[in-house]
């Protein structure tokens, strides 16, 4: 139980384009999902908290117009990186909360060329 | 300032020994603390959660302790195996912030046969 999927697992895009990443809780409903990014050899940095049916709450320093989050249902949240640039290249990971535990997706490696 | 710190040095131990990883925090009063395992290029995998009113939690070969006076959690893997080699992350909730987690930087464990 408590499985979270992410799609795609890996994406390469050109600078200036937008990329959408999906996060699904497969066997439970999650009222809250979280989006993190992780640079090599560093820990997870929370980007935003996503609640179903309401606007996401962004952490300080995260541009909400650049990282668009939609949480349309209890099992799906999406992160869209708009007008991506090489500095947005990173490992993006979502999680979904079940009571207080968080269960993570396998991550999406984004490379912007 | 608020901090959560784990041993930054990699931990190398012999198979069969007990691995002990440390997580210290300052200026937080978490209601619970969680431990995760992360393999390279993968999302974290939930291992154990311990609440503020619990001193110790066990799951198979894993044991976690939580000392709110010392502001420290210890994570033990007994009878360690090469398959336990990974990065281990501790995370705490900053309390009353919608369930979000703050992660330590992780400790890399290497178990040699």
PDB file of C-alpha atoms in Angstrom:
ATOM      1  CA  UNK A   1       0.000   0.000   0.000  1.00  0.00           C
ATOM      2  CA  UNK A   2       0.802   3.746  -0.044  1.00  0.00           C
ATOM      3  CA  UNK A   3       2.273   3.864  -3.536  1.00  0.00           C
ATOM      4  CA  UNK A   4       2.976   7.160  -5.275  1.00  0.00           C
ATOM      5  CA  UNK A   5       3.875   7.366  -8.946  1.00  0.00           C
ATOM      6  CA  UNK A   6       5.448  10.151 -10.965  1.00  0.00           C
ATOM      7  CA  UNK A   7       5.535  10.708 -14.676  1.00  0.00           C
ATOM      8  CA  UNK A   8       7.749  11.167 -16.544  1.00  0.00           C
ATOM      9  CA  UNK A   9      10.749   9.685 -14.769  1.00  0.00           C
ATOM     10  CA  UNK A  10      13.129  11.610 -16.967  1.00  0.00           C
ATOM     11  CA  UNK A  11      12.672  14.540 -19.333  1.00  0.00           C
ATOM     12  CA  UNK A  12      14.979  16.644 -21.451  1.00  0.00           C
ATOM     13  CA  UNK A  13      13.648  19.903 -22.807  1.00  0.00           C
ATOM     14  CA  UNK A  14      14.929  22.983 -24.561  1.00  0.00           C
ATOM     15  CA  UNK A  15      15.359  26.272 -22.760  1.00  0.00           C
ATOM     16  CA  UNK A  16      12.179  28.352 -22.877  1.00  0.00           C
ATOM     17  CA  UNK A  17       9.750  25.460 -23.084  1.00  0.00           C
ATOM     18  CA  UNK A  18       7.398  24.239 -20.347  1.00  0.00           C
ATOM     19  CA  UNK A  19       7.345  20.814 -18.758  1.00  0.00           C
ATOM     20  CA  UNK A  20       4.550  19.154 -16.789  1.00  0.00           C
ATOM     21  CA  UNK A  21       5.211  16.513 -14.142  1.00  0.00           C
ATOM     22  CA  UNK A  22       2.398  14.360 -12.762  1.00  0.00           C
ATOM     23  CA  UNK A  23       2.187  12.885  -9.291  1.00  0.00           C
ATOM     24  CA  UNK A  24      -0.423  10.256  -8.435  1.00  0.00           C
ATOM     25  CA  UNK A  25      -1.295   8.425  -5.256  1.00  0.00           C
ATOM     26  CA  UNK A  26      -2.253   4.990  -6.567  1.00  0.00           C
ATOM     27  CA  UNK A  27      -3.957   3.270  -3.644  1.00  0.00           C
ATOM     28  CA  UNK A  28      -5.005   6.056  -1.323  1.00  0.00           C
ATOM     29  CA  UNK A  29      -6.506   9.492  -1.403  1.00  0.00           C
ATOM     30  CA  UNK A  30      -4.222  12.336  -0.412  1.00  0.00           C
ATOM     31  CA  UNK A  31      -5.671  15.668   0.574  1.00  0.00           C
ATOM     32  CA  UNK A  32      -2.165  17.077   0.686  1.00  0.00           C
ATOM     33  CA  UNK A  33       0.719  16.579  -1.697  1.00  0.00           C
ATOM     34  CA  UNK A  34       4.140  18.153  -1.523  1.00  0.00           C
ATOM     35  CA  UNK A  35       6.689  19.050  -4.189  1.00  0.00           C
ATOM     36  CA  UNK A  36      10.436  18.977  -3.530  1.00  0.00           C
ATOM     37  CA  UNK A  37      13.554  19.522  -5.560  1.00  0.00           C
ATOM     38  CA  UNK A  38      16.910  17.963  -4.875  1.00  0.00           C
ATOM     39  CA  UNK A  39      20.306  18.942  -6.213  1.00  0.00           C
ATOM     40  CA  UNK A  40      23.163  16.403  -6.320  1.00  0.00           C
ATOM     41  CA  UNK A  41      24.487  15.459  -2.888  1.00  0.00           C
ATOM     42  CA  UNK A  42      21.987  17.760  -1.220  1.00  0.00           C
ATOM     43  CA  UNK A  43      18.863  17.160   0.776  1.00  0.00           C
ATOM     44  CA  UNK A  44      15.281  17.648  -0.303  1.00  0.00           C
ATOM     45  CA  UNK A  45      14.079  21.238  -0.402  1.00  0.00           C
ATOM     46  CA  UNK A  46      10.350  21.737  -0.098  1.00  0.00           C
ATOM     47  CA  UNK A  47       8.997  23.890  -2.904  1.00  0.00           C
ATOM     48  CA  UNK A  48       5.281  23.938  -2.190  1.00  0.00           C
ATOM     49  CA  UNK A  49       2.388  22.308  -0.396  1.00  0.00           C
ATOM     50  CA  UNK A  50      -0.559  21.380  -2.558  1.00  0.00           C
ATOM     51  CA  UNK A  51      -4.058  20.889  -1.159  1.00  0.00           C
ATOM     52  CA  UNK A  52      -6.840  19.432  -3.250  1.00  0.00           C
ATOM     53  CA  UNK A  53      -9.183  22.090  -4.540  1.00  0.00           C
ATOM     54  CA  UNK A  54      -7.208  25.078  -3.281  1.00  0.00           C
ATOM     55  CA  UNK A  55      -4.181  27.116  -4.253  1.00  0.00           C
ATOM     56  CA  UNK A  56      -0.766  25.773  -3.431  1.00  0.00           C
ATOM     57  CA  UNK A  57       1.321  27.291  -0.662  1.00  0.00           C
ATOM     58  CA  UNK A  58       4.827  28.087  -1.864  1.00  0.00           C
ATOM     59  CA  UNK A  59       7.959  28.195   0.244  1.00  0.00           C
ATOM     60  CA  UNK A  60       9.910  31.396   0.477  1.00  0.00           C
ATOM     61  CA  UNK A  61      12.003  32.014  -2.603  1.00  0.00           C
ATOM     62  CA  UNK A  62      10.000  29.711  -4.890  1.00  0.00           C
ATOM     63  CA  UNK A  63       8.397  31.575  -7.798  1.00  0.00           C
ATOM     64  CA  UNK A  64       4.755  30.564  -8.024  1.00  0.00           C
ATOM     65  CA  UNK A  65       4.452  31.841 -11.610  1.00  0.00           C
ATOM     66  CA  UNK A  66       7.356  29.685 -12.676  1.00  0.00           C
ATOM     67  CA  UNK A  67       6.354  26.519 -10.858  1.00  0.00           C
ATOM     68  CA  UNK A  68       2.630  26.088 -11.417  1.00  0.00           C
ATOM     69  CA  UNK A  69       0.943  23.517  -9.215  1.00  0.00           C
ATOM     70  CA  UNK A  70      -2.504  22.076  -9.772  1.00  0.00           C
ATOM     71  CA  UNK A  71      -4.151  19.602  -7.399  1.00  0.00           C
ATOM     72  CA  UNK A  72      -7.328  18.771  -9.239  1.00  0.00           C
ATOM     73  CA  UNK A  73      -8.262  15.577  -7.433  1.00  0.00           C
ATOM     74  CA  UNK A  74      -7.440  13.588  -4.321  1.00  0.00           C
ATOM     75  CA  UNK A  75      -5.067  11.399  -6.292  1.00  0.00           C
ATOM     76  CA  UNK A  76      -3.393  13.762  -8.750  1.00  0.00           C
ATOM     77  CA  UNK A  77      -1.170  16.818  -8.471  1.00  0.00           C
ATOM     78  CA  UNK A  78       0.821  18.354 -11.312  1.00  0.00           C
ATOM     79  CA  UNK A  79       3.854  20.609 -11.357  1.00  0.00           C
ATOM     80  CA  UNK A  80       4.509  22.662 -14.483  1.00  0.00           C
ATOM     81  CA  UNK A  81       7.906  24.260 -14.875  1.00  0.00           C
ATOM     82  CA  UNK A  82       7.235  27.202 -17.181  1.00  0.00           C
ATOM     83  CA  UNK A  83       9.828  28.751 -19.476  1.00  0.00           C
ATOM     84  CA  UNK A  84      12.441  26.351 -18.184  1.00  0.00           C
ATOM     85  CA  UNK A  85      16.090  27.373 -18.049  1.00  0.00           C
ATOM     86  CA  UNK A  86      19.235  25.310 -17.472  1.00  0.00           C
ATOM     87  CA  UNK A  87      19.299  26.348 -13.798  1.00  0.00           C
ATOM     88  CA  UNK A  88      15.926  24.580 -13.369  1.00  0.00           C
ATOM     89  CA  UNK A  89      17.622  21.273 -14.133  1.00  0.00           C
ATOM     90  CA  UNK A  90      17.174  19.179 -11.017  1.00  0.00           C
ATOM     91  CA  UNK A  91      15.519  16.116  -9.510  1.00  0.00           C
ATOM     92  CA  UNK A  92      11.877  16.867  -8.692  1.00  0.00           C
ATOM     93  CA  UNK A  93      10.100  14.625  -6.205  1.00  0.00           C
ATOM     94  CA  UNK A  94       6.506  14.663  -5.037  1.00  0.00           C
ATOM     95  CA  UNK A  95       5.033  13.138  -1.906  1.00  0.00           C
ATOM     96  CA  UNK A  96       1.522  12.441  -0.708  1.00  0.00           C
ATOM     97  CA  UNK A  97       0.529  12.386   2.918  1.00  0.00           C
ATOM     98  CA  UNK A  98      -1.423   9.560   4.519  1.00  0.00           C
ATOM     99  CA  UNK A  99      -2.273  10.743   8.009  1.00  0.00           C
ATOM    100  CA  UNK A 100       1.164  12.081   9.021  1.00  0.00           C
ATOM    101  CA  UNK A 101       3.505   9.823   7.036  1.00  0.00           C
ATOM    102  CA  UNK A 102       4.614  11.071   3.646  1.00  0.00           C
ATOM    103  CA  UNK A 103       5.075   8.660   0.774  1.00  0.00           C
ATOM    104  CA  UNK A 104       7.292   9.729  -2.056  1.00  0.00           C
ATOM    105  CA  UNK A 105       7.212   9.229  -5.779  1.00  0.00           C
ATOM    106  CA  UNK A 106      10.269   7.891  -7.594  1.00  0.00           C
ATOM    107  CA  UNK A 107      11.243  11.369  -8.809  1.00  0.00           C
ATOM    108  CA  UNK A 108      11.604  13.115 -12.167  1.00  0.00           C
ATOM    109  CA  UNK A 109      14.994  14.064 -13.522  1.00  0.00           C
ATOM    110  CA  UNK A 110      14.624  17.296 -15.504  1.00  0.00           C
ATOM    111  CA  UNK A 111      17.419  18.428 -17.800  1.00  0.00           C
ATOM    112  CA  UNK A 112      17.057  21.745 -19.587  1.00  0.00           C
ATOM    113  CA  UNK A 113      19.411  22.244 -22.526  1.00  0.00           C
TER     114      UNK A 113
ATOM    115  CA  UNK B   1      18.138  29.768  13.906  1.00  0.00           C
ATOM    116  CA  UNK B   2      16.316  26.542  13.155  1.00  0.00           C
ATOM    117  CA  UNK B   3      18.463  23.635  12.102  1.00  0.00           C
ATOM    118  CA  UNK B   4      18.252  19.911  11.563  1.00  0.00           C
ATOM    119  CA  UNK B   5      21.594  18.159  11.248  1.00  0.00           C
ATOM    120  CA  UNK B   6      22.790  14.684  10.448  1.00  0.00           C
ATOM    121  CA  UNK B   7      26.321  13.296  10.334  1.00  0.00           C
ATOM    122  CA  UNK B   8      27.670  14.732   7.110  1.00  0.00           C
ATOM    123  CA  UNK B   9      30.481  12.196   7.030  1.00  0.00           C
ATOM    124  CA  UNK B  10      29.711   8.918   5.332  1.00  0.00           C
ATOM    125  CA  UNK B  11      29.446   5.975   7.702  1.00  0.00           C
ATOM    126  CA  UNK B  12      31.349   2.836   6.735  1.00  0.00           C
ATOM    127  CA  UNK B  13      30.729  -0.332   8.715  1.00  0.00           C
ATOM    128  CA  UNK B  14      31.295  -4.053   8.429  1.00  0.00           C
ATOM    129  CA  UNK B  15      28.467  -6.423   7.585  1.00  0.00           C
ATOM    130  CA  UNK B  16      26.801  -7.787  10.697  1.00  0.00           C
ATOM    131  CA  UNK B  17      27.566  -4.752  12.848  1.00  0.00           C
ATOM    132  CA  UNK B  18      25.049  -2.211  14.094  1.00  0.00           C
ATOM    133  CA  UNK B  19      24.900   1.103  12.269  1.00  0.00           C
ATOM    134  CA  UNK B  20      23.904   4.143  14.330  1.00  0.00           C
ATOM    135  CA  UNK B  21      22.922   7.374  12.639  1.00  0.00           C
ATOM    136  CA  UNK B  22      22.280  10.651  14.447  1.00  0.00           C
ATOM    137  CA  UNK B  23      19.805  13.464  13.846  1.00  0.00           C
ATOM    138  CA  UNK B  24      19.975  16.619  15.946  1.00  0.00           C
ATOM    139  CA  UNK B  25      17.739  19.644  15.738  1.00  0.00           C
ATOM    140  CA  UNK B  26      17.587  23.123  17.253  1.00  0.00           C
ATOM    141  CA  UNK B  27      14.743  25.587  17.701  1.00  0.00           C
ATOM    142  CA  UNK B  28      12.040  23.139  16.677  1.00  0.00           C
ATOM    143  CA  UNK B  29       9.447  21.357  18.784  1.00  0.00           C
ATOM    144  CA  UNK B  30       8.344  18.587  16.461  1.00  0.00           C
ATOM    145  CA  UNK B  31       5.341  16.443  17.223  1.00  0.00           C
ATOM    146  CA  UNK B  32       7.026  13.592  15.342  1.00  0.00           C
ATOM    147  CA  UNK B  33      10.139  12.693  13.448  1.00  0.00           C
ATOM    148  CA  UNK B  34      10.448  10.407  10.433  1.00  0.00           C
ATOM    149  CA  UNK B  35      13.285   8.409   8.922  1.00  0.00           C
ATOM    150  CA  UNK B  36      13.627   7.651   5.229  1.00  0.00           C
ATOM    151  CA  UNK B  37      15.975   5.677   3.022  1.00  0.00           C
ATOM    152  CA  UNK B  38      17.052   7.092  -0.339  1.00  0.00           C
ATOM    153  CA  UNK B  39      18.931   5.253  -3.050  1.00  0.00           C
ATOM    154  CA  UNK B  40      20.734   7.184  -5.827  1.00  0.00           C
ATOM    155  CA  UNK B  41      18.347   8.602  -8.396  1.00  0.00           C
ATOM    156  CA  UNK B  42      15.262   7.471  -6.465  1.00  0.00           C
ATOM    157  CA  UNK B  43      12.697   9.075  -4.196  1.00  0.00           C
ATOM    158  CA  UNK B  44      12.915   8.542  -0.432  1.00  0.00           C
ATOM    159  CA  UNK B  45      11.244   5.471   1.054  1.00  0.00           C
ATOM    160  CA  UNK B  46       9.442   5.838   4.377  1.00  0.00           C
ATOM    161  CA  UNK B  47      10.900   3.684   7.154  1.00  0.00           C
ATOM    162  CA  UNK B  48       9.701   4.742  10.596  1.00  0.00           C
ATOM    163  CA  UNK B  49       7.849   7.519  12.375  1.00  0.00           C
ATOM    164  CA  UNK B  50       8.282   8.257  16.072  1.00  0.00           C
ATOM    165  CA  UNK B  51       6.094  10.656  18.027  1.00  0.00           C
ATOM    166  CA  UNK B  52       7.177  13.097  20.712  1.00  0.00           C
ATOM    167  CA  UNK B  53       5.650  10.968  23.459  1.00  0.00           C
ATOM    168  CA  UNK B  54       7.465   7.821  22.294  1.00  0.00           C
ATOM    169  CA  UNK B  55      10.975   6.990  23.436  1.00  0.00           C
ATOM    170  CA  UNK B  56      11.643   4.146  21.045  1.00  0.00           C
ATOM    171  CA  UNK B  57      10.138   2.458  17.984  1.00  0.00           C
ATOM    172  CA  UNK B  58      11.183  -0.784  16.333  1.00  0.00           C
ATOM    173  CA  UNK B  59      10.551  -2.425  12.989  1.00  0.00           C
ATOM    174  CA  UNK B  60      12.394  -5.626  12.178  1.00  0.00           C
ATOM    175  CA  UNK B  61      16.125  -4.730  12.251  1.00  0.00           C
ATOM    176  CA  UNK B  62      15.439  -1.015  12.617  1.00  0.00           C
ATOM    177  CA  UNK B  63      15.174   0.960  15.838  1.00  0.00           C
ATOM    178  CA  UNK B  64      14.579   4.655  16.329  1.00  0.00           C
ATOM    179  CA  UNK B  65      14.851   6.639  19.552  1.00  0.00           C
ATOM    180  CA  UNK B  66      13.624  10.154  20.185  1.00  0.00           C
ATOM    181  CA  UNK B  67      14.879  12.338  23.037  1.00  0.00           C
ATOM    182  CA  UNK B  68      13.033  15.651  23.094  1.00  0.00           C
ATOM    183  CA  UNK B  69      15.246  16.912  25.917  1.00  0.00           C
ATOM    184  CA  UNK B  70      18.442  16.345  23.983  1.00  0.00           C
ATOM    185  CA  UNK B  71      16.620  17.251  20.738  1.00  0.00           C
ATOM    186  CA  UNK B  72      18.018  14.166  19.122  1.00  0.00           C
ATOM    187  CA  UNK B  73      16.919  11.044  17.323  1.00  0.00           C
ATOM    188  CA  UNK B  74      19.087   7.969  16.807  1.00  0.00           C
ATOM    189  CA  UNK B  75      18.475   5.453  14.042  1.00  0.00           C
ATOM    190  CA  UNK B  76      19.923   1.975  14.422  1.00  0.00           C
ATOM    191  CA  UNK B  77      20.216  -0.853  11.902  1.00  0.00           C
ATOM    192  CA  UNK B  78      21.204  -4.096  13.585  1.00  0.00           C
ATOM    193  CA  UNK B  79      22.867  -7.008  11.796  1.00  0.00           C
ATOM    194  CA  UNK B  80      23.593  -4.702   8.891  1.00  0.00           C
ATOM    195  CA  UNK B  81      23.818  -6.040   5.345  1.00  0.00           C
ATOM    196  CA  UNK B  82      25.401  -4.645   2.154  1.00  0.00           C
ATOM    197  CA  UNK B  83      21.823  -4.113   0.886  1.00  0.00           C
ATOM    198  CA  UNK B  84      21.350  -1.554   3.664  1.00  0.00           C
ATOM    199  CA  UNK B  85      23.860   0.736   1.926  1.00  0.00           C
ATOM    200  CA  UNK B  86      22.016   3.950   1.059  1.00  0.00           C
ATOM    201  CA  UNK B  87      21.513   7.510   2.253  1.00  0.00           C
ATOM    202  CA  UNK B  88      19.300   7.847   5.305  1.00  0.00           C
ATOM    203  CA  UNK B  89      17.322  11.015   5.873  1.00  0.00           C
ATOM    204  CA  UNK B  90      15.646  12.265   9.003  1.00  0.00           C
ATOM    205  CA  UNK B  91      12.753  14.687   8.754  1.00  0.00           C
ATOM    206  CA  UNK B  92      10.706  16.542  11.308  1.00  0.00           C
ATOM    207  CA  UNK B  93       7.460  18.425  11.220  1.00  0.00           C
ATOM    208  CA  UNK B  94       7.789  22.059  12.287  1.00  0.00           C
ATOM    209  CA  UNK B  95       4.361  21.684  13.947  1.00  0.00           C
ATOM    210  CA  UNK B  96       1.149  23.318  12.837  1.00  0.00           C
ATOM    211  CA  UNK B  97       2.401  23.932   9.321  1.00  0.00           C
ATOM    212  CA  UNK B  98       0.101  21.714   7.324  1.00  0.00           C
ATOM    213  CA  UNK B  99       2.113  18.525   7.698  1.00  0.00           C
ATOM    214  CA  UNK B 100       5.164  19.706   5.826  1.00  0.00           C
ATOM    215  CA  UNK B 101       8.527  18.125   6.654  1.00  0.00           C
ATOM    216  CA  UNK B 102      11.965  19.635   7.084  1.00  0.00           C
ATOM    217  CA  UNK B 103      14.748  17.260   6.024  1.00  0.00           C
ATOM    218  CA  UNK B 104      18.255  16.806   7.268  1.00  0.00           C
ATOM    219  CA  UNK B 105      21.021  16.561   4.703  1.00  0.00           C
ATOM    220  CA  UNK B 106      21.235  12.798   5.036  1.00  0.00           C
ATOM    221  CA  UNK B 107      23.942  10.363   6.066  1.00  0.00           C
ATOM    222  CA  UNK B 108      25.400   7.971   3.520  1.00  0.00           C
ATOM    223  CA  UNK B 109      25.818   4.475   4.924  1.00  0.00           C
ATOM    224  CA  UNK B 110      28.094   1.914   3.320  1.00  0.00           C
ATOM    225  CA  UNK B 111      28.052  -1.658   4.619  1.00  0.00           C
ATOM    226  CA  UNK B 112      31.040  -3.707   3.499  1.00  0.00           C
ATOM    227  CA  UNK B 113      30.830  -7.490   3.160  1.00  0.00           C
TER     228      UNK B 113
END
